[in-house]
Short mmCIF file of C-alpha atoms and ligand atoms in Angstrom, two decimals:
data_model
loop_
_atom_site.label_atom_id
_atom_site.label_comp_id
_atom_site.label_asym_id
_atom_site.label_seq_id
_atom_site.Cartn_x
_atom_site.Cartn_y
_atom_site.Cartn_z
CA MET A 619 0.00 0.00 0.00
CA LYS A 620 1.22 3.48 -0.80
CA LEU A 621 1.19 6.83 0.95
CA MET A 622 -0.15 9.92 -0.84
CA LEU A 623 0.64 13.25 0.80
CA ALA A 624 -2.16 15.82 0.42
CA LEU A 625 -0.11 19.00 0.40
CA ASP A 626 -2.89 21.52 1.03
CA VAL A 627 -0.72 24.33 2.38
CA MET A 628 -1.01 27.85 0.97
CA SER A 629 2.57 28.99 0.57
CA LYS A 630 5.18 27.94 -1.94
CA ASN A 631 8.03 27.87 0.57
CA GLU A 632 6.09 25.74 3.02
CA ALA A 633 4.98 23.37 0.28
CA LEU A 634 8.48 22.86 -1.07
CA LYS A 635 9.96 22.51 2.42
CA ILE A 636 7.44 19.83 3.49
CA ALA A 637 7.65 18.04 0.15
CA GLU A 638 11.43 17.79 0.45
CA GLU A 639 11.41 16.81 4.14
CA THR A 640 8.89 14.00 3.66
CA LYS A 641 9.91 12.70 0.23
CA ASP A 642 11.66 9.54 1.51
CA PHE A 643 8.42 8.31 3.08
CA VAL A 644 5.83 9.56 0.62
CA ASP A 645 5.07 7.70 -2.63
CA ILE A 646 3.17 10.42 -4.46
CA ILE A 647 2.06 14.01 -3.81
CA LYS A 648 -1.43 15.42 -4.25
CA ILE A 649 -2.06 19.15 -4.47
CA GLY A 650 -5.28 21.04 -5.02
CA TYR A 651 -6.89 24.45 -5.17
CA PRO A 652 -5.42 25.70 -1.86
CA LEU A 653 -1.86 25.51 -3.16
CA VAL A 654 -2.41 26.06 -6.89
CA LEU A 655 -4.64 29.12 -6.44
CA SER A 656 -2.13 30.57 -3.99
CA THR A 657 0.98 29.95 -6.04
CA GLY A 658 0.10 29.00 -9.64
CA ILE A 659 0.19 25.75 -11.59
CA GLU A 660 3.98 25.99 -12.07
CA ILE A 661 4.30 24.77 -8.48
CA VAL A 662 3.75 21.27 -9.91
CA LYS A 663 7.06 21.50 -11.77
CA GLU A 664 8.87 22.78 -8.69
CA ILE A 665 7.56 19.96 -6.48
CA LYS A 666 8.51 17.39 -9.09
CA ASN A 667 12.01 18.85 -9.41
CA LYS A 668 12.52 18.88 -5.64
CA THR A 669 11.15 15.40 -4.94
CA ASN A 670 11.22 13.38 -8.14
CA LYS A 671 7.69 12.22 -7.25
CA GLU A 672 4.57 12.13 -9.36
CA VAL A 673 2.13 14.96 -8.66
CA VAL A 674 -1.65 14.56 -8.74
CA CYS A 675 -3.84 17.66 -9.15
CA ASP A 676 -6.99 17.26 -7.09
CA PHE A 677 -9.24 19.72 -8.89
CA LYS A 678 -12.37 17.55 -8.63
CA VAL A 679 -13.21 18.76 -12.11
CA ALA A 680 -16.98 18.81 -12.67
CA ASP A 681 -17.94 20.68 -15.81
CA ILE A 682 -19.28 20.10 -19.31
CA PRO A 683 -16.98 18.10 -21.61
CA ALA A 684 -15.68 21.15 -23.52
CA THR A 685 -14.64 22.92 -20.31
CA ASN A 686 -13.29 19.76 -18.70
CA GLU A 687 -11.11 19.32 -21.76
CA LYS A 688 -9.57 22.78 -21.31
CA ILE A 689 -8.99 22.27 -17.59
CA ALA A 690 -7.38 18.88 -18.26
CA LYS A 691 -5.09 20.33 -20.94
CA THR A 692 -3.78 23.05 -18.65
CA THR A 693 -3.39 20.63 -15.74
CA LEU A 694 -1.84 17.64 -17.51
CA LYS A 695 0.71 19.85 -19.21
CA TYR A 696 2.32 19.81 -15.75
CA ALA A 697 0.77 17.10 -13.57
CA ASP A 698 0.93 13.30 -13.84
CA ALA A 699 -2.70 12.84 -12.85
CA ILE A 700 -5.92 14.78 -12.42
CA ILE A 701 -8.90 14.07 -10.15
CA CYS A 702 -12.39 14.63 -11.54
CA GLN A 703 -15.95 14.18 -10.32
CA GLY A 704 -18.03 11.42 -11.85
CA PHE A 705 -21.49 12.78 -11.04
CA VAL A 706 -21.39 15.08 -14.08
CA GLY A 707 -21.62 11.93 -16.22
CA LYS A 708 -19.70 9.81 -18.64
CA ASP A 709 -19.05 12.35 -21.41
CA SER A 710 -17.43 14.81 -19.00
CA VAL A 711 -15.05 12.15 -17.65
CA MET A 712 -14.29 10.84 -21.14
CA ALA A 713 -13.30 14.34 -22.29
CA ILE A 714 -10.57 14.29 -19.62
CA GLN A 715 -9.50 10.74 -20.51
CA LYS A 716 -9.06 11.85 -24.12
CA VAL A 717 -6.68 14.62 -23.08
CA ALA A 718 -4.78 12.20 -20.81
CA GLU A 719 -4.29 9.85 -23.74
CA GLU A 720 -3.13 12.67 -25.97
CA TYR A 721 -0.68 14.16 -23.44
CA GLY A 722 0.73 10.95 -21.98
CA ASN A 723 3.08 8.39 -23.44
CA LYS A 724 4.17 4.88 -22.51
CA GLY A 725 7.03 6.03 -20.27
CA ALA A 726 4.97 8.75 -18.62
CA PRO A 727 1.25 8.02 -18.86
CA LYS A 728 -1.18 10.65 -17.63
CA LYS A 729 -3.83 9.35 -15.24
CA VAL A 730 -7.46 10.19 -14.61
CA ILE A 731 -8.79 9.53 -11.13
CA MET A 732 -12.54 9.76 -10.46
CA VAL A 733 -14.32 10.53 -7.19
CA THR A 734 -17.03 8.11 -6.12
CA GLU A 735 -18.04 8.90 -2.52
CA MET A 736 -16.36 11.73 -0.63
CA SER A 737 -15.03 11.40 2.91
CA HIS A 738 -16.74 14.30 4.69
CA LEU A 739 -19.94 14.10 6.73
CA SER A 740 -22.34 15.57 4.19
CA ALA A 741 -21.22 13.17 1.47
CA VAL A 742 -24.08 10.96 2.72
CA GLU A 743 -26.66 13.59 1.68
CA PHE A 744 -26.33 13.54 -2.10
CA LEU A 745 -23.25 11.62 -3.14
CA GLN A 746 -23.56 8.36 -1.19
CA PRO A 747 -26.90 7.33 -2.74
CA VAL A 748 -25.32 7.35 -6.22
CA ALA A 749 -21.77 6.34 -5.30
CA ASP A 750 -22.16 2.67 -6.27
CA ASP A 751 -23.39 3.71 -9.71
CA LEU A 752 -20.43 6.08 -9.99
CA ALA A 753 -18.10 3.21 -9.09
CA LYS A 754 -19.73 1.07 -11.82
CA MET A 755 -19.21 3.89 -14.30
CA ALA A 756 -15.56 4.23 -13.23
CA LYS A 757 -15.11 0.53 -13.95
CA GLU A 758 -16.84 0.78 -17.30
CA LEU A 759 -14.64 3.72 -18.31
CA SER A 760 -11.49 2.01 -16.98
CA VAL A 761 -10.32 5.11 -15.15
CA ASP A 762 -6.86 4.91 -13.58
CA GLY A 763 -8.05 5.29 -9.99
CA VAL A 764 -11.10 6.06 -7.86
CA VAL A 765 -11.42 8.11 -4.69
CA ALA A 766 -13.34 6.39 -1.86
CA PRO A 767 -13.63 7.27 1.84
CA SER A 768 -11.47 5.99 4.71
CA THR A 769 -13.97 7.62 7.07
CA ARG A 770 -16.56 4.93 6.19
CA PRO A 771 -14.71 1.60 5.89
CA GLU A 772 -17.89 -0.32 5.05
CA ARG A 773 -18.42 1.94 2.04
CA LEU A 774 -14.76 1.72 1.10
CA LYS A 775 -15.13 -2.06 1.03
CA GLU A 776 -18.30 -1.94 -1.10
CA ILE A 777 -16.74 0.45 -3.58
CA LYS A 778 -13.58 -1.65 -3.79
CA GLU A 779 -15.69 -4.71 -4.57
CA ILE A 780 -17.32 -2.85 -7.44
CA VAL A 781 -14.17 -1.38 -9.01
CA GLY A 782 -12.07 -4.55 -8.66
CA ASP A 783 -8.48 -3.97 -9.69
CA ILE A 784 -8.75 -0.21 -10.24
CA PRO A 785 -6.51 1.43 -7.60
CA ILE A 786 -8.32 3.16 -4.74
CA ILE A 787 -7.14 6.53 -3.46
CA SER A 788 -8.55 6.92 0.02
CA PRO A 789 -8.68 10.11 2.11
CA GLY A 790 -9.89 10.44 5.69
CA VAL A 791 -7.13 9.02 7.87
CA GLY A 792 -5.69 11.48 10.40
CA ALA A 793 -7.52 14.79 10.76
CA GLN A 794 -10.87 13.41 9.53
CA GLY A 795 -10.72 10.56 12.05
CA GLY A 796 -10.62 7.54 9.70
CA ASP A 797 -9.58 4.26 11.35
CA LEU A 798 -6.33 3.25 9.65
CA ASP A 799 -6.41 -0.33 10.96
CA LYS A 800 -9.80 -0.95 9.36
CA VAL A 801 -8.68 0.70 6.13
CA LEU A 802 -5.57 -1.49 5.99
CA GLU A 803 -7.77 -4.60 6.16
CA ILE A 804 -9.59 -3.47 3.02
CA LEU A 805 -7.00 -1.87 0.77
CA GLY A 806 -4.29 -3.71 -1.18
CA ASP A 807 -0.80 -3.16 -2.58
CA ASN A 808 -1.91 -0.94 -5.46
CA ASP A 809 -4.05 1.33 -3.33
CA TYR A 810 -3.19 4.67 -1.72
CA VAL A 811 -3.89 6.07 1.72
CA ILE A 812 -4.09 9.89 1.56
CA VAL A 813 -2.87 11.87 4.56
CA GLY A 814 -2.86 15.66 4.57
CA ARG A 815 -3.14 17.56 7.84
CA GLY A 816 -1.93 14.53 9.79
CA ILE A 817 1.44 15.19 8.16
CA TYR A 818 1.70 18.85 7.15
CA GLU A 819 0.14 20.21 10.38
CA HIS A 820 2.29 17.94 12.55
CA ASN A 821 5.11 19.68 14.41
CA ASN A 822 7.47 17.28 12.65
CA PRO A 823 6.07 16.43 9.19
CA LYS A 824 9.00 14.15 8.39
CA GLU A 825 8.46 12.03 11.50
CA SER A 826 4.72 11.90 10.86
CA ALA A 827 5.22 10.79 7.24
CA LYS A 828 7.68 8.16 8.45
CA HIS A 829 5.14 6.97 11.02
CA TYR A 830 2.33 6.64 8.46
CA LYS A 831 4.62 4.96 5.94
CA LYS A 832 5.65 2.41 8.57
CA LEU A 833 2.04 1.71 9.55
CA ILE A 834 0.85 1.14 5.99
CA SER A 835 3.92 -0.88 5.02
CA LYS A 836 3.21 -3.47 7.72
CA ASN A 837 0.38 -4.85 5.62
O1 C5P C 1149 -6.04 16.84 5.68
P1 C5P C 1149 -6.69 15.55 5.26
O2 C5P C 1149 -5.86 14.33 5.57
O3 C5P C 1149 -8.11 15.42 5.74
O4 C5P C 1149 -6.71 15.66 3.67
C1 C5P C 1149 -7.52 14.86 2.85
C2 C5P C 1149 -7.33 15.29 1.40
O5 C5P C 1149 -8.13 14.50 0.56
C3 C5P C 1149 -7.72 16.73 1.12
O6 C5P C 1149 -6.85 17.19 0.09
C4 C5P C 1149 -9.14 16.64 0.60
O7 C5P C 1149 -9.44 17.69 -0.27
C5 C5P C 1149 -9.07 15.32 -0.16
N1 C5P C 1149 -10.31 14.59 -0.37
C6 C5P C 1149 -11.14 14.20 0.66
N2 C5P C 1149 -12.28 13.48 0.35
C7 C5P C 1149 -12.55 13.14 -0.90
C8 C5P C 1149 -11.70 13.49 -1.94
C9 C5P C 1149 -10.56 14.21 -1.63
O8 C5P C 1149 -10.85 14.47 1.83
N3 C5P C 1149 -13.57 12.37 -1.19
#
């Protein structure tokens, strides 16, 4: 199982410092609007140069196909992967997959990761009732990964059963209170545990990343 650092800090210096400090224990780095809107998309290049890790842009893209295509082009010019929402429907996700195919190559494929159920409390209001259908769609479209919640292990398990061998990217451990032991029973070698605040808000991010890496590597 792999560790994905959610680097949701708002300053370039802090981002680069934490990325460098934790790089020996982190497998891949995820950034999103907090960092990119504060610093610009070029931060992707700087993180990659500093760490030699793949960078995922978590933009939870959710627009019409024509707009998704533009967002994907700008993002995948820099990033290795992009996260999109599935609830906007198949054509919107496929527009991003088309860009990923165009921009990637065998040595450096570009990946499209789709959200099924989110990890926060209110995800049960609108998203959870359709999350199994979203997982089925993710499978049908052969996306490169799906996001599913560590905060609800029973749902994580159900979604994993639906998507089969598609890697799961799972947020919710640490600050959101997800139970890592339960998550480790469900996820496999190709899956990712996402930890953000549990690492970057820790008084020693390097030690925290090391701790999480050790815990997930036991399985
Ligand atoms: O700080 P924390 O460990 O809670 O960070 C979790 C990360 O995963 C954040 O970047 C958040 O935006 C993201 N995320 C999430 N739930 C989802 C999808 C992404 O918490 N369903």
